[in-house]
PDB file of C-alpha atoms in Angstrom:
ATOM      1  CA  UNK A   1       0.000   0.000   0.000  1.00 40.00           C
ATOM      2  CA  UNK A   2       1.203   3.529  -0.782  1.00 50.00           C
ATOM      3  CA  UNK A   3       2.154   5.673   2.179  1.00 55.00           C
ATOM      4  CA  UNK A   4      -0.771   7.460   3.823  1.00 57.00           C
ATOM      5  CA  UNK A   5      -0.535  11.253   3.924  1.00 51.00           C
ATOM      6  CA  UNK A   6      -1.849  13.521   6.636  1.00 53.00           C
ATOM      7  CA  UNK A   7      -2.551  11.032   9.422  1.00 51.00           C
ATOM      8  CA  UNK A   8      -0.627  13.067  12.011  1.00 50.00           C
ATOM      9  CA  UNK A   9      -2.063  16.407  10.866  1.00 49.00           C
ATOM     10  CA  UNK A  10      -5.798  15.842  11.119  1.00 44.00           C
ATOM     11  CA  UNK A  11      -6.031  16.268  14.889  1.00 48.00           C
ATOM     12  CA  UNK A  12      -6.004  20.035  14.462  1.00 50.00           C
ATOM     13  CA  UNK A  13      -9.737  19.979  13.720  1.00 54.00           C
ATOM     14  CA  UNK A  14     -12.422  19.858  16.426  1.00 79.00           C
ATOM     15  CA  UNK A  15     -15.004  18.458  14.024  1.00 91.00           C
ATOM     16  CA  UNK A  16     -14.285  14.819  13.054  1.00 92.00           C
ATOM     17  CA  UNK A  17     -15.865  15.529   9.657  1.00 92.00           C
ATOM     18  CA  UNK A  18     -13.147  18.077   8.914  1.00 90.00           C
ATOM     19  CA  UNK A  19     -10.508  15.613  10.063  1.00 90.00           C
ATOM     20  CA  UNK A  20     -11.946  13.005   7.717  1.00 91.00           C
ATOM     21  CA  UNK A  21     -12.289  15.427   4.818  1.00 88.00           C
ATOM     22  CA  UNK A  22      -8.671  16.519   5.200  1.00 89.00           C
ATOM     23  CA  UNK A  23      -7.443  12.929   5.357  1.00 91.00           C
ATOM     24  CA  UNK A  24      -9.506  11.873   2.333  1.00 89.00           C
ATOM     25  CA  UNK A  25      -8.484  14.899   0.264  1.00 87.00           C
ATOM     26  CA  UNK A  26      -4.801  14.245   0.948  1.00 89.00           C
ATOM     27  CA  UNK A  27      -5.013  10.573   0.009  1.00 92.00           C
ATOM     28  CA  UNK A  28      -7.625  10.365  -2.729  1.00 89.00           C
ATOM     29  CA  UNK A  29      -6.343   8.983  -6.044  1.00 89.00           C
ATOM     30  CA  UNK A  30      -9.381   9.335  -8.306  1.00 87.00           C
ATOM     31  CA  UNK A  31     -11.001  12.549  -7.067  1.00 82.00           C
ATOM     32  CA  UNK A  32      -9.277  15.797  -6.229  1.00 81.00           C
ATOM     33  CA  UNK A  33     -10.111  19.372  -5.267  1.00 79.00           C
ATOM     34  CA  UNK A  34      -8.610  22.083  -7.501  1.00 82.00           C
ATOM     35  CA  UNK A  35      -6.966  24.192  -4.834  1.00 81.00           C
ATOM     36  CA  UNK A  36      -6.756  27.301  -7.026  1.00 84.00           C
ATOM     37  CA  UNK A  37     -10.555  27.391  -7.286  1.00 87.00           C
ATOM     38  CA  UNK A  38     -11.363  27.230  -3.573  1.00 86.00           C
ATOM     39  CA  UNK A  39     -10.898  30.945  -2.902  1.00 88.00           C
ATOM     40  CA  UNK A  40     -12.814  31.850  -6.042  1.00 90.00           C
ATOM     41  CA  UNK A  41     -15.720  29.629  -5.009  1.00 88.00           C
ATOM     42  CA  UNK A  42     -15.727  31.078  -1.484  1.00 88.00           C
ATOM     43  CA  UNK A  43     -15.743  34.621  -2.859  1.00 92.00           C
ATOM     44  CA  UNK A  44     -18.637  33.807  -5.175  1.00 92.00           C
ATOM     45  CA  UNK A  45     -20.714  32.311  -2.359  1.00 88.00           C
ATOM     46  CA  UNK A  46     -19.962  35.222  -0.035  1.00 89.00           C
ATOM     47  CA  UNK A  47     -20.752  37.801  -2.720  1.00 92.00           C
ATOM     48  CA  UNK A  48     -24.085  36.175  -3.566  1.00 89.00           C
ATOM     49  CA  UNK A  49     -25.067  35.899   0.103  1.00 86.00           C
ATOM     50  CA  UNK A  50     -24.442  39.628   0.539  1.00 87.00           C
ATOM     51  CA  UNK A  51     -26.255  40.487  -2.684  1.00 88.00           C
ATOM     52  CA  UNK A  52     -29.301  38.415  -1.766  1.00 83.00           C
ATOM     53  CA  UNK A  53     -29.111  39.541   1.879  1.00 81.00           C
ATOM     54  CA  UNK A  54     -29.213  35.912   2.960  1.00 80.00           C
ATOM     55  CA  UNK A  55     -29.579  35.174   6.671  1.00 84.00           C
ATOM     56  CA  UNK A  56     -30.734  32.323   8.873  1.00 87.00           C
ATOM     57  CA  UNK A  57     -34.165  33.982   9.082  1.00 88.00           C
ATOM     58  CA  UNK A  58     -34.760  32.623   5.557  1.00 89.00           C
ATOM     59  CA  UNK A  59     -35.228  29.124   6.996  1.00 93.00           C
ATOM     60  CA  UNK A  60     -38.612  29.870   8.572  1.00 93.00           C
ATOM     61  CA  UNK A  61     -39.825  31.692   5.475  1.00 92.00           C
ATOM     62  CA  UNK A  62     -40.305  28.514   3.471  1.00 94.00           C
ATOM     63  CA  UNK A  63     -43.971  27.554   3.353  1.00 96.00           C
ATOM     64  CA  UNK A  64     -43.341  24.027   4.696  1.00 97.00           C
ATOM     65  CA  UNK A  65     -40.973  24.839   7.560  1.00 97.00           C
ATOM     66  CA  UNK A  66     -42.276  25.532  11.094  1.00 97.00           C
ATOM     67  CA  UNK A  67     -42.991  29.197  11.717  1.00 95.00           C
ATOM     68  CA  UNK A  68     -42.790  29.127  15.528  1.00 96.00           C
ATOM     69  CA  UNK A  69     -39.555  28.156  17.281  1.00 96.00           C
ATOM     70  CA  UNK A  70     -40.778  25.875  20.068  1.00 96.00           C
ATOM     71  CA  UNK A  71     -40.706  22.235  21.182  1.00 96.00           C
ATOM     72  CA  UNK A  72     -43.065  21.227  18.382  1.00 97.00           C
ATOM     73  CA  UNK A  73     -40.564  22.671  15.899  1.00 98.00           C
ATOM     74  CA  UNK A  74     -37.750  20.657  17.524  1.00 98.00           C
ATOM     75  CA  UNK A  75     -39.780  17.447  17.165  1.00 97.00           C
ATOM     76  CA  UNK A  76     -40.567  18.304  13.535  1.00 98.00           C
ATOM     77  CA  UNK A  77     -36.949  19.066  12.652  1.00 98.00           C
ATOM     78  CA  UNK A  78     -35.649  15.904  14.320  1.00 98.00           C
ATOM     79  CA  UNK A  79     -38.059  13.651  12.424  1.00 98.00           C
ATOM     80  CA  UNK A  80     -37.546  15.390   9.092  1.00 98.00           C
ATOM     81  CA  UNK A  81     -33.750  15.200   9.314  1.00 97.00           C
ATOM     82  CA  UNK A  82     -33.938  11.615  10.556  1.00 98.00           C
ATOM     83  CA  UNK A  83     -35.750  10.695   7.323  1.00 97.00           C
ATOM     84  CA  UNK A  84     -34.000  13.115   4.978  1.00 95.00           C
ATOM     85  CA  UNK A  85     -32.258  10.646   2.685  1.00 92.00           C
ATOM     86  CA  UNK A  86     -32.581   8.938  -0.702  1.00 89.00           C
ATOM     87  CA  UNK A  87     -35.379  10.463  -2.728  1.00 87.00           C
ATOM     88  CA  UNK A  88     -34.051   9.108  -5.999  1.00 81.00           C
ATOM     89  CA  UNK A  89     -36.700   7.566  -8.169  1.00 77.00           C
ATOM     90  CA  UNK A  90     -36.288   4.192  -9.846  1.00 73.00           C
ATOM     91  CA  UNK A  91     -38.013   5.795 -12.815  1.00 72.00           C
ATOM     92  CA  UNK A  92     -34.906   7.936 -13.365  1.00 64.00           C
ATOM     93  CA  UNK A  93     -33.238   4.799 -14.708  1.00 57.00           C
ATOM     94  CA  UNK A  94     -35.868   4.395 -17.398  1.00 57.00           C
ATOM     95  CA  UNK A  95     -35.389   6.377 -20.589  1.00 54.00           C
ATOM     96  CA  UNK A  96     -38.408   8.405 -21.515  1.00 53.00           C
ATOM     97  CA  UNK A  97     -39.963   8.210 -18.043  1.00 55.00           C
ATOM     98  CA  UNK A  98     -42.264  11.074 -17.138  1.00 61.00           C
ATOM     99  CA  UNK A  99     -41.130  13.126 -14.153  1.00 65.00           C
ATOM    100  CA  UNK A 100     -44.791  13.546 -13.218  1.00 73.00           C
ATOM    101  CA  UNK A 101     -44.997   9.799 -12.555  1.00 84.00           C
ATOM    102  CA  UNK A 102     -42.332   9.889  -9.828  1.00 88.00           C
ATOM    103  CA  UNK A 103     -42.992   9.878  -6.097  1.00 92.00           C
ATOM    104  CA  UNK A 104     -44.552  13.130  -4.943  1.00 94.00           C
ATOM    105  CA  UNK A 105     -46.829  14.500  -2.242  1.00 96.00           C
ATOM    106  CA  UNK A 106     -49.930  16.567  -2.925  1.00 96.00           C
ATOM    107  CA  UNK A 107     -50.599  19.003  -0.102  1.00 96.00           C
ATOM    108  CA  UNK A 108     -52.626  22.214  -0.015  1.00 96.00           C
ATOM    109  CA  UNK A 109     -53.064  22.365  -3.773  1.00 95.00           C
ATOM    110  CA  UNK A 110     -49.368  21.915  -4.525  1.00 96.00           C
ATOM    111  CA  UNK A 111     -47.190  18.967  -5.559  1.00 95.00           C
ATOM    112  CA  UNK A 112     -43.834  18.474  -3.826  1.00 95.00           C
ATOM    113  CA  UNK A 113     -40.899  16.212  -4.668  1.00 92.00           C
ATOM    114  CA  UNK A 114     -37.577  15.319  -3.040  1.00 90.00           C
ATOM    115  CA  UNK A 115     -36.878  16.716   0.420  1.00 93.00           C
ATOM    116  CA  UNK A 116     -39.960  18.905   0.194  1.00 95.00           C
ATOM    117  CA  UNK A 117     -42.163  15.863  -0.343  1.00 96.00           C
ATOM    118  CA  UNK A 118     -41.012  14.608   3.060  1.00 97.00           C
ATOM    119  CA  UNK A 119     -41.875  17.926   4.704  1.00 98.00           C
ATOM    120  CA  UNK A 120     -45.233  18.017   2.956  1.00 98.00           C
ATOM    121  CA  UNK A 121     -46.113  14.451   3.993  1.00 98.00           C
ATOM    122  CA  UNK A 122     -45.363  15.171   7.636  1.00 98.00           C
ATOM    123  CA  UNK A 123     -47.312  18.454   7.570  1.00 98.00           C
ATOM    124  CA  UNK A 124     -50.223  16.697   5.891  1.00 98.00           C
ATOM    125  CA  UNK A 125     -50.243  14.071   8.630  1.00 98.00           C
ATOM    126  CA  UNK A 126     -50.223  16.762  11.323  1.00 98.00           C
ATOM    127  CA  UNK A 127     -53.172  18.458   9.610  1.00 97.00           C
ATOM    128  CA  UNK A 128     -54.978  15.104   9.695  1.00 97.00           C
ATOM    129  CA  UNK A 129     -54.499  14.897  13.451  1.00 97.00           C
ATOM    130  CA  UNK A 130     -51.754  12.243  13.416  1.00 97.00           C
ATOM    131  CA  UNK A 131     -49.059  12.751  16.060  1.00 97.00           C
ATOM    132  CA  UNK A 132     -46.337  11.828  13.615  1.00 97.00           C
ATOM    133  CA  UNK A 133     -43.628  14.019  15.209  1.00 98.00           C
ATOM    134  CA  UNK A 134     -44.099  12.667  18.740  1.00 98.00           C
ATOM    135  CA  UNK A 135     -41.237  10.210  19.492  1.00 98.00           C
ATOM    136  CA  UNK A 136     -43.422   8.311  21.966  1.00 97.00           C
ATOM    137  CA  UNK A 137     -45.855   7.653  19.121  1.00 98.00           C
ATOM    138  CA  UNK A 138     -43.526   6.631  16.300  1.00 98.00           C
ATOM    139  CA  UNK A 139     -41.307   4.569  18.609  1.00 98.00           C
ATOM    140  CA  UNK A 140     -43.902   1.822  18.765  1.00 95.00           C
ATOM    141  CA  UNK A 141     -45.888  -0.020  16.116  1.00 96.00           C
ATOM    142  CA  UNK A 142     -48.669  -0.281  18.694  1.00 96.00           C
ATOM    143  CA  UNK A 143     -49.028   3.511  18.698  1.00 96.00           C
ATOM    144  CA  UNK A 144     -48.291   4.024  15.006  1.00 97.00           C
ATOM    145  CA  UNK A 145     -48.452   0.956  12.794  1.00 97.00           C
ATOM    146  CA  UNK A 146     -46.320   0.351   9.725  1.00 97.00           C
ATOM    147  CA  UNK A 147     -49.464   0.568   7.614  1.00 97.00           C
ATOM    148  CA  UNK A 148     -50.278   3.948   9.127  1.00 98.00           C
ATOM    149  CA  UNK A 149     -46.782   5.219   8.294  1.00 98.00           C
ATOM    150  CA  UNK A 150     -47.217   3.912   4.762  1.00 97.00           C
ATOM    151  CA  UNK A 151     -50.478   5.858   4.608  1.00 98.00           C
ATOM    152  CA  UNK A 152     -48.748   9.010   5.880  1.00 98.00           C
ATOM    153  CA  UNK A 153     -46.245   8.817   3.021  1.00 97.00           C
ATOM    154  CA  UNK A 154     -48.824   7.908   0.380  1.00 97.00           C
ATOM    155  CA  UNK A 155     -47.823   9.284  -2.987  1.00 95.00           C
ATOM    156  CA  UNK A 156     -49.696  11.461  -5.439  1.00 94.00           C
ATOM    157  CA  UNK A 157     -48.487   9.003  -8.088  1.00 92.00           C
ATOM    158  CA  UNK A 158     -48.264   5.234  -8.393  1.00 90.00           C
ATOM    159  CA  UNK A 159     -44.620   5.265  -7.237  1.00 91.00           C
ATOM    160  CA  UNK A 160     -44.214   4.988  -3.470  1.00 93.00           C
ATOM    161  CA  UNK A 161     -41.640   6.748  -1.312  1.00 94.00           C
ATOM    162  CA  UNK A 162     -38.191   5.153  -1.741  1.00 93.00           C
ATOM    163  CA  UNK A 163     -36.841   2.960   1.080  1.00 95.00           C
ATOM    164  CA  UNK A 164     -40.053   3.017   3.111  1.00 96.00           C
ATOM    165  CA  UNK A 165     -39.049   0.126   5.371  1.00 97.00           C
ATOM    166  CA  UNK A 166     -35.650   1.690   6.059  1.00 97.00           C
ATOM    167  CA  UNK A 167     -37.389   4.916   7.076  1.00 97.00           C
ATOM    168  CA  UNK A 168     -39.734   3.003   9.365  1.00 98.00           C
ATOM    169  CA  UNK A 169     -36.735   1.270  10.949  1.00 98.00           C
ATOM    170  CA  UNK A 170     -35.083   4.645  11.583  1.00 98.00           C
ATOM    171  CA  UNK A 171     -38.245   5.976  13.213  1.00 98.00           C
ATOM    172  CA  UNK A 172     -38.560   2.967  15.505  1.00 98.00           C
ATOM    173  CA  UNK A 173     -34.896   3.046  16.539  1.00 98.00           C
ATOM    174  CA  UNK A 174     -34.655   6.782  17.135  1.00 98.00           C
ATOM    175  CA  UNK A 175     -38.040   7.019  18.830  1.00 98.00           C
ATOM    176  CA  UNK A 176     -37.178   4.212  21.227  1.00 98.00           C
ATOM    177  CA  UNK A 177     -33.833   5.834  22.121  1.00 98.00           C
ATOM    178  CA  UNK A 178     -35.484   9.202  22.762  1.00 98.00           C
ATOM    179  CA  UNK A 179     -38.092   7.587  24.990  1.00 98.00           C
ATOM    180  CA  UNK A 180     -35.674   5.374  26.918  1.00 98.00           C
ATOM    181  CA  UNK A 181     -32.656   7.688  27.247  1.00 98.00           C
ATOM    182  CA  UNK A 182     -33.884  11.252  26.797  1.00 98.00           C
ATOM    183  CA  UNK A 183     -37.333  11.311  28.387  1.00 97.00           C
ATOM    184  CA  UNK A 184     -39.040  11.291  25.011  1.00 96.00           C
ATOM    185  CA  UNK A 185     -37.669  14.544  23.625  1.00 96.00           C
ATOM    186  CA  UNK A 186     -34.664  15.621  21.552  1.00 98.00           C
ATOM    187  CA  UNK A 187     -34.695  18.845  23.573  1.00 97.00           C
ATOM    188  CA  UNK A 188     -32.954  16.903  26.339  1.00 97.00           C
ATOM    189  CA  UNK A 189     -30.118  16.071  23.944  1.00 98.00           C
ATOM    190  CA  UNK A 190     -29.788  19.781  23.206  1.00 98.00           C
ATOM    191  CA  UNK A 191     -29.753  20.628  26.906  1.00 97.00           C
ATOM    192  CA  UNK A 192     -26.972  18.106  27.511  1.00 97.00           C
ATOM    193  CA  UNK A 193     -24.853  19.782  24.830  1.00 96.00           C
ATOM    194  CA  UNK A 194     -24.419  22.954  26.909  1.00 95.00           C
ATOM    195  CA  UNK A 195     -24.668  25.206  23.843  1.00 96.00           C
ATOM    196  CA  UNK A 196     -21.974  23.291  21.953  1.00 96.00           C
ATOM    197  CA  UNK A 197     -22.687  22.164  18.416  1.00 96.00           C
ATOM    198  CA  UNK A 198     -19.736  19.777  18.585  1.00 95.00           C
ATOM    199  CA  UNK A 199     -20.962  18.186  21.792  1.00 96.00           C
ATOM    200  CA  UNK A 200     -24.443  17.842  20.316  1.00 97.00           C
ATOM    201  CA  UNK A 201     -22.939  16.250  17.209  1.00 96.00           C
ATOM    202  CA  UNK A 202     -21.262  13.664  19.436  1.00 95.00           C
ATOM    203  CA  UNK A 203     -24.474  13.030  21.398  1.00 97.00           C
ATOM    204  CA  UNK A 204     -26.355  12.470  18.148  1.00 97.00           C
ATOM    205  CA  UNK A 205     -23.819  10.182  16.509  1.00 96.00           C
ATOM    206  CA  UNK A 206     -23.077   8.249  19.714  1.00 96.00           C
ATOM    207  CA  UNK A 207     -26.727   7.461  20.382  1.00 98.00           C
ATOM    208  CA  UNK A 208     -28.532   7.328  17.028  1.00 98.00           C
ATOM    209  CA  UNK A 209     -27.139   4.831  14.542  1.00 96.00           C
ATOM    210  CA  UNK A 210     -29.299   6.277  11.752  1.00 95.00           C
ATOM    211  CA  UNK A 211     -27.260   9.487  11.941  1.00 96.00           C
ATOM    212  CA  UNK A 212     -23.887   7.718  12.139  1.00 95.00           C
ATOM    213  CA  UNK A 213     -22.734   7.704   8.514  1.00 93.00           C
ATOM    214  CA  UNK A 214     -19.187   6.399   8.722  1.00 93.00           C
ATOM    215  CA  UNK A 215     -17.037   4.195   6.530  1.00 92.00           C
ATOM    216  CA  UNK A 216     -13.450   3.011   6.198  1.00 94.00           C
ATOM    217  CA  UNK A 217     -10.921   4.659   3.909  1.00 93.00           C
ATOM    218  CA  UNK A 218      -7.331   3.376   3.692  1.00 93.00           C
ATOM    219  CA  UNK A 219      -7.753   1.511   6.949  1.00 92.00           C
ATOM    220  CA  UNK A 220      -9.036   4.552   8.820  1.00 93.00           C
ATOM    221  CA  UNK A 221     -12.593   5.253   9.940  1.00 94.00           C
ATOM    222  CA  UNK A 222     -13.893   8.447   8.354  1.00 93.00           C
ATOM    223  CA  UNK A 223     -17.004  10.390   9.294  1.00 92.00           C
ATOM    224  CA  UNK A 224     -19.447  12.211   7.020  1.00 91.00           C
ATOM    225  CA  UNK A 225     -22.233  13.040   9.499  1.00 94.00           C
ATOM    226  CA  UNK A 226     -24.247  14.883   6.876  1.00 93.00           C
ATOM    227  CA  UNK A 227     -27.730  14.644   8.384  1.00 94.00           C
ATOM    228  CA  UNK A 228     -26.483  14.974  11.969  1.00 96.00           C
ATOM    229  CA  UNK A 229     -24.937  18.316  11.077  1.00 96.00           C
ATOM    230  CA  UNK A 230     -28.015  19.370   9.091  1.00 96.00           C
ATOM    231  CA  UNK A 231     -30.096  18.613  12.194  1.00 97.00           C
ATOM    232  CA  UNK A 232     -27.976  20.988  14.261  1.00 97.00           C
ATOM    233  CA  UNK A 233     -27.946  23.636  11.532  1.00 96.00           C
ATOM    234  CA  UNK A 234     -31.735  23.467  11.102  1.00 97.00           C
ATOM    235  CA  UNK A 235     -32.282  23.977  14.838  1.00 98.00           C
ATOM    236  CA  UNK A 236     -29.817  26.883  14.807  1.00 97.00           C
ATOM    237  CA  UNK A 237     -31.625  28.447  11.841  1.00 96.00           C
ATOM    238  CA  UNK A 238     -35.136  27.839  13.180  1.00 97.00           C
ATOM    239  CA  UNK A 239     -34.278  29.527  16.489  1.00 97.00           C
ATOM    240  CA  UNK A 240     -32.057  32.082  14.719  1.00 96.00           C
ATOM    241  CA  UNK A 241     -29.180  31.368  17.054  1.00 96.00           C
ATOM    242  CA  UNK A 242     -31.178  31.864  20.257  1.00 97.00           C
ATOM    243  CA  UNK A 243     -32.629  29.611  22.958  1.00 97.00           C
ATOM    244  CA  UNK A 244     -32.307  25.976  21.829  1.00 97.00           C
ATOM    245  CA  UNK A 245     -30.513  27.203  18.706  1.00 97.00           C
ATOM    246  CA  UNK A 246     -27.723  28.942  20.596  1.00 97.00           C
ATOM    247  CA  UNK A 247     -24.371  27.239  19.910  1.00 97.00           C
ATOM    248  CA  UNK A 248     -21.097  28.915  20.810  1.00 95.00           C
ATOM    249  CA  UNK A 249     -19.199  26.873  18.218  1.00 95.00           C
ATOM    250  CA  UNK A 250     -21.674  26.780  15.329  1.00 95.00           C
ATOM    251  CA  UNK A 251     -18.839  27.788  12.972  1.00 93.00           C
ATOM    252  CA  UNK A 252     -17.343  24.315  13.466  1.00 93.00           C
ATOM    253  CA  UNK A 253     -20.260  22.755  11.567  1.00 93.00           C
ATOM    254  CA  UNK A 254     -19.278  22.031   7.969  1.00 90.00           C
ATOM    255  CA  UNK A 255     -21.135  22.777   4.768  1.00 79.00           C
ATOM    256  CA  UNK A 256     -22.970  19.771   3.382  1.00 72.00           C
ATOM    257  CA  UNK A 257     -22.580  19.404  -0.343  1.00 63.00           C
ATOM    258  CA  UNK A 258     -25.739  17.971  -1.814  1.00 64.00           C
ATOM    259  CA  UNK A 259     -25.859  15.561  -4.701  1.00 57.00           C
ATOM    260  CA  UNK A 260     -28.133  14.197  -7.391  1.00 53.00           C
ATOM    261  CA  UNK A 261     -27.609  11.694 -10.172  1.00 44.00           C
ATOM    262  CA  UNK A 262     -29.209  11.817 -13.586  1.00 41.00           C
ATOM    263  CA  UNK A 263     -29.789   9.199 -16.245  1.00 38.00           C
ATOM    264  CA  UNK A 264     -29.876  10.309 -19.865  1.00 34.00           C
TER     265      UNK A 264
END
């Protein structure tokens, strides 16, 4: 095996995701980051944020996001980010498939796809009187059956939500942990973090396997922690840096590059 670069240098980062990213970038053979373009990209992002007057207050402005920063919003954010994965349609693999046939949610006279379909499905369930965001409810099939969850995520089309059983498994696991270890509320995880995003990241990834996206690279465990960090960032944005969204080290959270694949 070729010598591994950067193993002794990565400890400079508080966030294990940064440590992993540094290690991977130094040792990757097939993918690389053009260093000369990093500053240009950063300048472009910063310039556009200033031009558009972007701030964390934008988060609550989306029609599907909670408008009031309270415990209900915490429960909503936790469930949404727990299930925020893999919205790729199998129909994308079929040439000539109609995008209108893919999984979507119809809610309040609008059709939503991707991440927004998840938000819309949960909001629709709440409007129907289903306590979908209550961990004590979704922890148990006795309180919320698999069939009921399937109904909650019913599609506007003939294609169902991808990985339904995997999402149900995540709900059962996370709900049970919240009930048994955190008195049924993610707020207690936040309280234990003492206003530290990094400590909350560790609490999340130590306790909830669904958020623990790790793998091995060149014999070393590397961490991605995409949704765990999104969970923290969403709480920070919802509360606009105050109350439960107050983190003294929020700058240690990384950006989370999104991804899609397309079939031509």
